[in-house]
PDB file of C-alpha atoms in Angstrom:
ATOM      1  CA  ASP T  77       5.532 -11.196   7.646  1.00 62.00           C
ATOM      2  CA  ALA T  78       4.428 -14.337   5.854  1.00 67.00           C
ATOM      3  CA  LYS T  79       4.798 -14.571   2.081  1.00 87.00           C
ATOM      4  CA  THR T  80       1.698 -14.645  -0.107  1.00 93.00           C
ATOM      5  CA  THR T  81       1.106 -16.215  -3.504  1.00 94.00           C
ATOM      6  CA  GLN T  82      -1.532 -14.943  -5.912  1.00 96.00           C
ATOM      7  CA  PRO T  83      -2.364 -15.714  -9.537  1.00 97.00           C
ATOM      8  CA  THR T  84      -0.849 -13.178 -11.888  1.00 96.00           C
ATOM      9  CA  SER T  85      -4.120 -12.353 -13.614  1.00 97.00           C
ATOM     10  CA  MET T  86      -7.818 -13.201 -13.678  1.00 98.00           C
ATOM     11  CA  ASP T  87     -10.830 -12.280 -15.773  1.00 97.00           C
ATOM     12  CA  CYS T  88     -14.401 -11.794 -14.688  1.00 96.00           C
ATOM     13  CA  ALA T  89     -17.619 -10.923 -16.466  1.00 97.00           C
ATOM     14  CA  GLU T  90     -19.404  -7.800 -15.358  1.00 97.00           C
ATOM     15  CA  GLY T  91     -22.152  -8.554 -12.837  1.00 97.00           C
ATOM     16  CA  ARG T  92     -20.657 -11.874 -11.829  1.00 97.00           C
ATOM     17  CA  ALA T  93     -18.795 -12.634  -8.634  1.00 97.00           C
ATOM     18  CA  ALA T  94     -15.018 -12.268  -8.742  1.00 98.00           C
ATOM     19  CA  ASN T  95     -13.195 -14.730  -6.488  1.00 98.00           C
ATOM     20  CA  LEU T  96      -9.546 -13.878  -5.951  1.00 98.00           C
ATOM     21  CA  PRO T  97      -7.465 -16.528  -4.170  1.00 98.00           C
ATOM     22  CA  CYS T  98      -4.418 -16.014  -2.015  1.00 97.00           C
ATOM     23  CA  ASN T  99      -2.108 -18.601  -0.530  1.00 96.00           C
ATOM     24  CA  HIS T 100      -0.339 -17.799   2.754  1.00 94.00           C
ATOM     25  CA  SER T 101       0.695 -21.213   4.006  1.00 93.00           C
ATOM     26  CA  THR T 102       3.344 -19.859   6.418  1.00 91.00           C
ATOM     27  CA  ILE T 103       1.007 -17.469   8.206  1.00 91.00           C
ATOM     28  CA  SER T 104       1.500 -17.304  11.957  1.00 87.00           C
ATOM     29  CA  GLY T 105      -1.049 -16.933  14.702  1.00 85.00           C
ATOM     30  CA  ASN T 106      -0.845 -13.164  15.136  1.00 80.00           C
ATOM     31  CA  GLU T 107      -0.827 -12.268  11.449  1.00 85.00           C
ATOM     32  CA  TYR T 108      -3.820 -10.746   9.736  1.00 87.00           C
ATOM     33  CA  VAL T 109      -4.778 -11.013   6.084  1.00 91.00           C
ATOM     34  CA  TYR T 110      -5.281  -7.656   4.361  1.00 91.00           C
ATOM     35  CA  TRP T 111      -6.549  -6.932   0.876  1.00 94.00           C
ATOM     36  CA  TYR T 112      -5.835  -3.779  -1.075  1.00 94.00           C
ATOM     37  CA  ARG T 113      -6.406  -2.845  -4.658  1.00 96.00           C
ATOM     38  CA  GLN T 114      -4.731  -0.352  -6.951  1.00 96.00           C
ATOM     39  CA  ILE T 115      -6.616   1.106  -9.833  1.00 94.00           C
ATOM     40  CA  HIS T 116      -4.385   2.439 -12.584  1.00 87.00           C
ATOM     41  CA  SER T 117      -2.534   5.644 -11.654  1.00 79.00           C
ATOM     42  CA  GLN T 118      -3.999   5.756  -8.135  1.00 89.00           C
ATOM     43  CA  GLY T 119      -2.703   4.882  -4.685  1.00 92.00           C
ATOM     44  CA  PRO T 120      -3.708   1.522  -3.180  1.00 93.00           C
ATOM     45  CA  GLN T 121      -7.164   1.365  -1.627  1.00 91.00           C
ATOM     46  CA  TYR T 122      -7.963  -0.644   1.496  1.00 88.00           C
ATOM     47  CA  ILE T 123     -10.652  -3.282   0.915  1.00 92.00           C
ATOM     48  CA  ILE T 124     -10.917  -5.591   3.900  1.00 91.00           C
ATOM     49  CA  HIS T 125      -8.941  -7.555   6.448  1.00 89.00           C
ATOM     50  CA  GLY T 126      -9.426 -10.489   8.811  1.00 90.00           C
ATOM     51  CA  LEU T 127      -7.749 -12.825  11.261  1.00 88.00           C
ATOM     52  CA  LYS T 128      -9.618 -16.132  11.300  1.00 90.00           C
ATOM     53  CA  ASN T 129     -13.295 -15.402  10.844  1.00 87.00           C
ATOM     54  CA  ASN T 130     -14.925 -14.575   7.564  1.00 93.00           C
ATOM     55  CA  GLU T 131     -15.493 -10.871   7.106  1.00 93.00           C
ATOM     56  CA  THR T 132     -17.863  -8.802   4.998  1.00 94.00           C
ATOM     57  CA  ASN T 133     -18.126  -5.102   4.366  1.00 91.00           C
ATOM     58  CA  GLU T 134     -19.701  -2.864   1.766  1.00 91.00           C
ATOM     59  CA  MET T 135     -16.980  -3.622  -0.756  1.00 92.00           C
ATOM     60  CA  ALA T 136     -16.257  -7.312  -0.449  1.00 96.00           C
ATOM     61  CA  SER T 137     -16.197 -10.529   1.549  1.00 97.00           C
ATOM     62  CA  LEU T 138     -13.131 -12.289   2.852  1.00 97.00           C
ATOM     63  CA  ILE T 139     -13.203 -16.043   3.327  1.00 97.00           C
ATOM     64  CA  ILE T 140     -10.321 -17.505   5.337  1.00 96.00           C
ATOM     65  CA  THR T 141      -9.861 -21.265   5.488  1.00 96.00           C
ATOM     66  CA  GLU T 142      -9.979 -22.949   8.859  1.00 95.00           C
ATOM     67  CA  ASP T 143      -6.239 -23.656   8.820  1.00 95.00           C
ATOM     68  CA  ARG T 144      -5.667 -20.027   7.725  1.00 95.00           C
ATOM     69  CA  LYS T 145      -3.278 -21.089   4.990  1.00 95.00           C
ATOM     70  CA  SER T 146      -5.331 -19.508   2.251  1.00 96.00           C
ATOM     71  CA  SER T 147      -8.082 -16.978   1.714  1.00 97.00           C
ATOM     72  CA  THR T 148     -10.411 -15.713  -0.994  1.00 98.00           C
ATOM     73  CA  LEU T 149     -11.541 -12.184  -1.661  1.00 98.00           C
ATOM     74  CA  ILE T 150     -15.012 -12.071  -3.142  1.00 98.00           C
ATOM     75  CA  LEU T 151     -16.397  -9.119  -5.061  1.00 98.00           C
ATOM     76  CA  PRO T 152     -20.050 -10.191  -5.256  1.00 97.00           C
ATOM     77  CA  HIS T 153     -21.098  -8.246  -8.341  1.00 96.00           C
ATOM     78  CA  ALA T 154     -18.049  -7.090 -10.252  1.00 97.00           C
ATOM     79  CA  THR T 155     -18.247  -3.912 -12.308  1.00 97.00           C
ATOM     80  CA  LEU T 156     -15.905  -2.467 -14.889  1.00 97.00           C
ATOM     81  CA  ARG T 157     -14.620  -0.081 -12.210  1.00 96.00           C
ATOM     82  CA  ASP T 158     -13.327  -3.068 -10.233  1.00 97.00           C
ATOM     83  CA  THR T 159     -10.627  -3.639 -12.832  1.00 97.00           C
ATOM     84  CA  ALA T 160      -7.431  -3.211 -10.818  1.00 97.00           C
ATOM     85  CA  VAL T 161      -4.443  -4.960  -9.272  1.00 97.00           C
ATOM     86  CA  TYR T 162      -5.472  -6.739  -6.075  1.00 98.00           C
ATOM     87  CA  TYR T 163      -2.900  -7.277  -3.351  1.00 96.00           C
ATOM     88  CA  CYS T 164      -3.161  -9.864  -0.592  1.00 96.00           C
ATOM     89  CA  ILE T 165      -0.907  -8.944   2.336  1.00 92.00           C
ATOM     90  CA  VAL T 166      -0.213 -10.808   5.532  1.00 88.00           C
ATOM     91  CA  ARG T 167       0.858  -8.595   8.373  1.00 82.00           C
ATOM     92  CA  SER T 168       1.433  -8.850  12.059  1.00 71.00           C
ATOM     93  CA  ASN T 169      -0.233  -6.335  14.324  1.00 64.00           C
ATOM     94  CA  ALA T 170       2.225  -7.062  17.073  1.00 60.00           C
ATOM     95  CA  GLY T 171       5.154  -4.789  17.822  1.00 56.00           C
ATOM     96  CA  GLY T 172       8.702  -5.136  16.655  1.00 52.00           C
ATOM     97  CA  THR T 173      10.605  -4.030  13.596  1.00 50.00           C
ATOM     98  CA  SER T 174       7.772  -4.855  11.177  1.00 51.00           C
ATOM     99  CA  TYR T 175       5.288  -2.747  13.105  1.00 58.00           C
ATOM    100  CA  GLY T 176       3.046  -0.830  10.746  1.00 62.00           C
ATOM    101  CA  LYS T 177       4.721  -2.042   7.571  1.00 72.00           C
ATOM    102  CA  LEU T 178       2.974  -3.464   4.544  1.00 81.00           C
ATOM    103  CA  THR T 179       4.908  -5.778   2.252  1.00 84.00           C
ATOM    104  CA  PHE T 180       3.358  -5.803  -1.211  1.00 89.00           C
ATOM    105  CA  GLY T 181       3.726  -8.760  -3.556  1.00 89.00           C
ATOM    106  CA  GLN T 182       2.990  -8.586  -7.265  1.00 91.00           C
ATOM    107  CA  GLY T 183      -0.758  -8.982  -6.812  1.00 95.00           C
ATOM    108  CA  THR T 184      -3.460 -10.216  -9.192  1.00 97.00           C
ATOM    109  CA  ILE T 185      -4.486  -8.171 -12.181  1.00 97.00           C
ATOM    110  CA  LEU T 186      -8.272  -8.484 -12.305  1.00 98.00           C
ATOM    111  CA  THR T 187      -9.913  -7.522 -15.562  1.00 98.00           C
ATOM    112  CA  VAL T 188     -13.679  -7.163 -15.546  1.00 98.00           C
ATOM    113  CA  HIS T 189     -15.125  -7.295 -19.047  1.00 96.00           C
ATOM    114  CA  PRO T 190     -18.591  -6.443 -20.352  1.00 95.00           C
TER     115      PRO T 190
ATOM    116  CA  SER Q 227     -10.349   7.565   7.562  1.00 68.00           C
ATOM    117  CA  ALA Q 228      -7.626  10.143   6.939  1.00 77.00           C
ATOM    118  CA  VAL Q 229      -7.495  12.184   3.746  1.00 87.00           C
ATOM    119  CA  ILE Q 230      -4.055  12.643   2.220  1.00 93.00           C
ATOM    120  CA  SER Q 231      -2.931  15.415  -0.096  1.00 95.00           C
ATOM    121  CA  GLN Q 232       0.292  14.700  -1.910  1.00 97.00           C
ATOM    122  CA  LYS Q 233       2.196  17.257  -3.972  1.00 97.00           C
ATOM    123  CA  PRO Q 234       3.311  17.498  -6.692  1.00 97.00           C
ATOM    124  CA  SER Q 235       1.192  14.945  -8.519  1.00 96.00           C
ATOM    125  CA  ARG Q 236       3.852  14.623 -11.195  1.00 97.00           C
ATOM    126  CA  ASP Q 237       7.124  16.209 -12.235  1.00 97.00           C
ATOM    127  CA  ILE Q 238       9.826  15.887 -14.833  1.00 98.00           C
ATOM    128  CA  CYS Q 239      13.269  16.613 -13.452  1.00 97.00           C
ATOM    129  CA  GLN Q 240      16.813  16.852 -14.741  1.00 97.00           C
ATOM    130  CA  ARG Q 241      19.323  14.317 -13.553  1.00 97.00           C
ATOM    131  CA  GLY Q 242      21.496  15.520 -10.711  1.00 98.00           C
ATOM    132  CA  THR Q 243      18.776  17.676  -9.205  1.00 98.00           C
ATOM    133  CA  SER Q 244      16.564  17.022  -6.169  1.00 98.00           C
ATOM    134  CA  LEU Q 245      12.808  16.964  -5.714  1.00 98.00           C
ATOM    135  CA  THR Q 246      10.887  17.318  -2.461  1.00 98.00           C
ATOM    136  CA  ILE Q 247       7.510  15.621  -2.223  1.00 98.00           C
ATOM    137  CA  GLN Q 248       4.987  16.798   0.336  1.00 98.00           C
ATOM    138  CA  CYS Q 249       2.391  14.730   2.158  1.00 97.00           C
ATOM    139  CA  GLN Q 250      -0.326  16.541   4.117  1.00 97.00           C
ATOM    140  CA  VAL Q 251      -2.886  14.653   6.220  1.00 94.00           C
ATOM    141  CA  ASP Q 252      -6.169  16.107   7.455  1.00 92.00           C
ATOM    142  CA  SER Q 253      -5.771  14.573  10.919  1.00 87.00           C
ATOM    143  CA  GLN Q 254      -2.948  13.811  13.301  1.00 87.00           C
ATOM    144  CA  VAL Q 255      -1.263  10.487  12.730  1.00 83.00           C
ATOM    145  CA  THR Q 256       1.565   8.856  14.598  1.00 80.00           C
ATOM    146  CA  MET Q 257       3.356   7.150  11.756  1.00 81.00           C
ATOM    147  CA  MET Q 258       3.666   7.995   8.093  1.00 90.00           C
ATOM    148  CA  PHE Q 259       5.167   5.745   5.461  1.00 92.00           C
ATOM    149  CA  TRP Q 260       6.861   6.448   2.150  1.00 96.00           C
ATOM    150  CA  TYR Q 261       6.718   3.924  -0.695  1.00 96.00           C
ATOM    151  CA  ARG Q 262       8.217   3.714  -4.146  1.00 97.00           C
ATOM    152  CA  GLN Q 263       6.582   2.019  -7.109  1.00 96.00           C
ATOM    153  CA  GLN Q 264       8.867   1.549 -10.058  1.00 95.00           C
ATOM    154  CA  PRO Q 265       7.322   1.190 -13.528  1.00 93.00           C
ATOM    155  CA  GLY Q 266       5.331  -2.020 -13.803  1.00 90.00           C
ATOM    156  CA  GLN Q 267       6.302  -3.091 -10.302  1.00 92.00           C
ATOM    157  CA  SER Q 268       4.678  -3.411  -6.915  1.00 92.00           C
ATOM    158  CA  LEU Q 269       5.157  -1.017  -4.011  1.00 93.00           C
ATOM    159  CA  THR Q 270       8.321  -1.035  -1.924  1.00 94.00           C
ATOM    160  CA  LEU Q 271       8.562   0.643   1.461  1.00 93.00           C
ATOM    161  CA  ILE Q 272      11.287   3.281   1.616  1.00 96.00           C
ATOM    162  CA  ALA Q 273      11.019   4.432   5.202  1.00 94.00           C
ATOM    163  CA  THR Q 274       8.796   5.074   8.182  1.00 90.00           C
ATOM    164  CA  ALA Q 275       8.564   8.674   9.358  1.00 90.00           C
ATOM    165  CA  ASN Q 276       7.858   9.237  13.031  1.00 82.00           C
ATOM    166  CA  GLN Q 277       7.240  12.668  14.464  1.00 80.00           C
ATOM    167  CA  GLY Q 278      10.042  13.784  16.721  1.00 79.00           C
ATOM    168  CA  SER Q 279      12.537  11.124  15.718  1.00 81.00           C
ATOM    169  CA  GLU Q 280      14.691  10.062  12.808  1.00 87.00           C
ATOM    170  CA  ALA Q 281      13.033   8.147  10.006  1.00 92.00           C
ATOM    171  CA  THR Q 282      13.594   4.410   9.872  1.00 91.00           C
ATOM    172  CA  TYR Q 283      14.860   3.271   6.474  1.00 94.00           C
ATOM    173  CA  GLU Q 284      14.392  -0.103   4.838  1.00 93.00           C
ATOM    174  CA  SER Q 285      17.218  -2.130   3.431  1.00 93.00           C
ATOM    175  CA  GLY Q 286      18.489  -0.587   0.216  1.00 95.00           C
ATOM    176  CA  PHE Q 287      17.388   2.956   1.057  1.00 97.00           C
ATOM    177  CA  VAL Q 288      19.609   5.531   2.745  1.00 96.00           C
ATOM    178  CA  ILE Q 289      19.017   8.904   4.309  1.00 96.00           C
ATOM    179  CA  ASP Q 290      21.472  10.717   2.058  1.00 97.00           C
ATOM    180  CA  LYS Q 291      19.479   9.711  -0.996  1.00 98.00           C
ATOM    181  CA  PHE Q 292      15.977   9.965   0.504  1.00 98.00           C
ATOM    182  CA  PRO Q 293      16.005  12.462   3.372  1.00 97.00           C
ATOM    183  CA  ILE Q 294      12.695  12.662   5.200  1.00 96.00           C
ATOM    184  CA  SER Q 295      11.283  15.345   7.439  1.00 94.00           C
ATOM    185  CA  ARG Q 296       8.391  14.985   9.852  1.00 93.00           C
ATOM    186  CA  PRO Q 297       7.944  18.342  11.577  1.00 92.00           C
ATOM    187  CA  ASN Q 298       4.488  17.607  13.016  1.00 92.00           C
ATOM    188  CA  LEU Q 299       1.751  14.997  13.189  1.00 90.00           C
ATOM    189  CA  THR Q 300       0.058  16.010   9.935  1.00 93.00           C
ATOM    190  CA  PHE Q 301       2.925  16.610   7.525  1.00 94.00           C
ATOM    191  CA  SER Q 302       5.967  14.913   6.050  1.00 96.00           C
ATOM    192  CA  THR Q 303       8.303  15.416   3.129  1.00 97.00           C
ATOM    193  CA  LEU Q 304      10.421  13.005   1.136  1.00 98.00           C
ATOM    194  CA  THR Q 305      13.314  14.353  -0.925  1.00 98.00           C
ATOM    195  CA  VAL Q 306      14.758  12.391  -3.815  1.00 98.00           C
ATOM    196  CA  SER Q 307      18.342  13.653  -4.047  1.00 98.00           C
ATOM    197  CA  ASN Q 308      20.836  13.732  -6.880  1.00 98.00           C
ATOM    198  CA  MET Q 309      18.343  12.089  -9.175  1.00 97.00           C
ATOM    199  CA  SER Q 310      19.123   9.681 -11.977  1.00 97.00           C
ATOM    200  CA  PRO Q 311      16.770   8.093 -14.519  1.00 97.00           C
ATOM    201  CA  GLU Q 312      16.611   5.007 -12.269  1.00 96.00           C
ATOM    202  CA  ASP Q 313      14.715   7.147  -9.746  1.00 98.00           C
ATOM    203  CA  SER Q 314      11.816   7.505 -12.164  1.00 97.00           C
ATOM    204  CA  SER Q 315       8.943   6.030 -10.174  1.00 97.00           C
ATOM    205  CA  ILE Q 316       5.726   6.797  -8.390  1.00 97.00           C
ATOM    206  CA  TYR Q 317       6.299   7.861  -4.793  1.00 98.00           C
ATOM    207  CA  LEU Q 318       3.441   7.427  -2.336  1.00 97.00           C
ATOM    208  CA  CYS Q 319       2.863   8.322   1.268  1.00 95.00           C
ATOM    209  CA  SER Q 320       0.621   6.316   3.543  1.00 93.00           C
ATOM    210  CA  VAL Q 321      -0.882   6.655   7.007  1.00 88.00           C
ATOM    211  CA  SER Q 322      -2.906   4.471   9.308  1.00 74.00           C
ATOM    212  CA  ARG Q 323      -6.651   4.681   8.686  1.00 58.00           C
ATOM    213  CA  GLY Q 324      -7.347   4.862  12.372  1.00 50.00           C
ATOM    214  CA  THR Q 325      -5.836   6.370  15.424  1.00 44.00           C
ATOM    215  CA  GLY Q 326      -4.287   3.183  16.684  1.00 44.00           C
ATOM    216  CA  TRP Q 327      -2.460   0.082  15.601  1.00 44.00           C
ATOM    217  CA  GLY Q 328      -4.930  -2.591  16.460  1.00 47.00           C
ATOM    218  CA  PRO Q 329      -6.385  -5.089  14.038  1.00 46.00           C
ATOM    219  CA  ASN Q 330      -9.188  -2.800  12.959  1.00 52.00           C
ATOM    220  CA  TYR Q 331      -6.971  -0.433  11.029  1.00 60.00           C
ATOM    221  CA  GLY Q 332      -5.709  -0.559   7.501  1.00 70.00           C
ATOM    222  CA  TYR Q 333      -3.844   2.175   5.723  1.00 82.00           C
ATOM    223  CA  THR Q 334      -4.751   5.086   3.522  1.00 86.00           C
ATOM    224  CA  PHE Q 335      -2.508   6.015   0.615  1.00 91.00           C
ATOM    225  CA  GLY Q 336      -1.981   9.284  -1.160  1.00 93.00           C
ATOM    226  CA  SER Q 337      -2.526   9.444  -4.894  1.00 94.00           C
ATOM    227  CA  GLY Q 338       1.208   9.466  -5.494  1.00 96.00           C
ATOM    228  CA  THR Q 339       3.829  11.602  -7.198  1.00 97.00           C
ATOM    229  CA  ARG Q 340       4.839  10.422 -10.647  1.00 96.00           C
ATOM    230  CA  LEU Q 341       8.481  11.360 -11.120  1.00 97.00           C
ATOM    231  CA  THR Q 342      10.311  11.206 -14.413  1.00 97.00           C
ATOM    232  CA  VAL Q 343      14.047  11.914 -14.452  1.00 98.00           C
ATOM    233  CA  VAL Q 344      15.567  12.854 -17.786  1.00 97.00           C
TER     234      VAL Q 344
END
C-alpha cells in the first residue's frame, strides 16, 4: 500500500470547516483513500473513502486531486467532539497478501477549540 | 455495519502470565483482524484471523506469543502469552463493515482492551 504523509497536528475553531490534508504521491490505480479517526480511548471510526471522485456523506467530504496524489478531508462544521486523531490510509481492494489490511500512519491530531 | 463487543475492556496483569482477549461480532464476518496500539503510537496489525484456517501473522509477530483462535464466523480470541511490561498496549479487533471486500466497505473496530503488565 502507498505511504501517506499528514501534518502532525492542526487546530480549528468550533463551527468552522476543518480541512485535513493528506499526501499520497505514490498511490497506484487500484488503491483507495480511506479516512478514519480515533477519539481518545476509543477504537478507530470509519469516516469516508474514495477512489478518484469526490465523496460526501453525513460526516464529511473527501476531495481527491485529479492526479490522485493528494486528498483533503473536510469536516464542514467542526464541533468539540471532532477533536481526535485523523488517519489517512491508502489501501488496495485487490487481492494478494495485503488483502483486507489497513496500514496506519501517525495521523493528524485535530484539536477543535471553542 | 457490524457491532463488536470486546472483553475485557482493561486489565492489569503480572509479568509472565497470559491474557486472552475476546472479540464477539453481532453478524457473521469472513475475516477478523487484531491490532496493537502501544502508548502514544499508531495501530499496528498483529494478524488476520480467518475461520477454519490458521491466522496469518505480520512481520514481528509470532503465533507462540500471540495465539489466535477463530472457532466460528462471529468470534475470535487473541492471547498475549508470557507477558512483559513491553506488552502493555491497547489491543483491538476489527472486522469489515460489509459482507464483502469491494470498495464500498471500510472496517469497524472494537473499543479495545487496555492491557497493563506490571
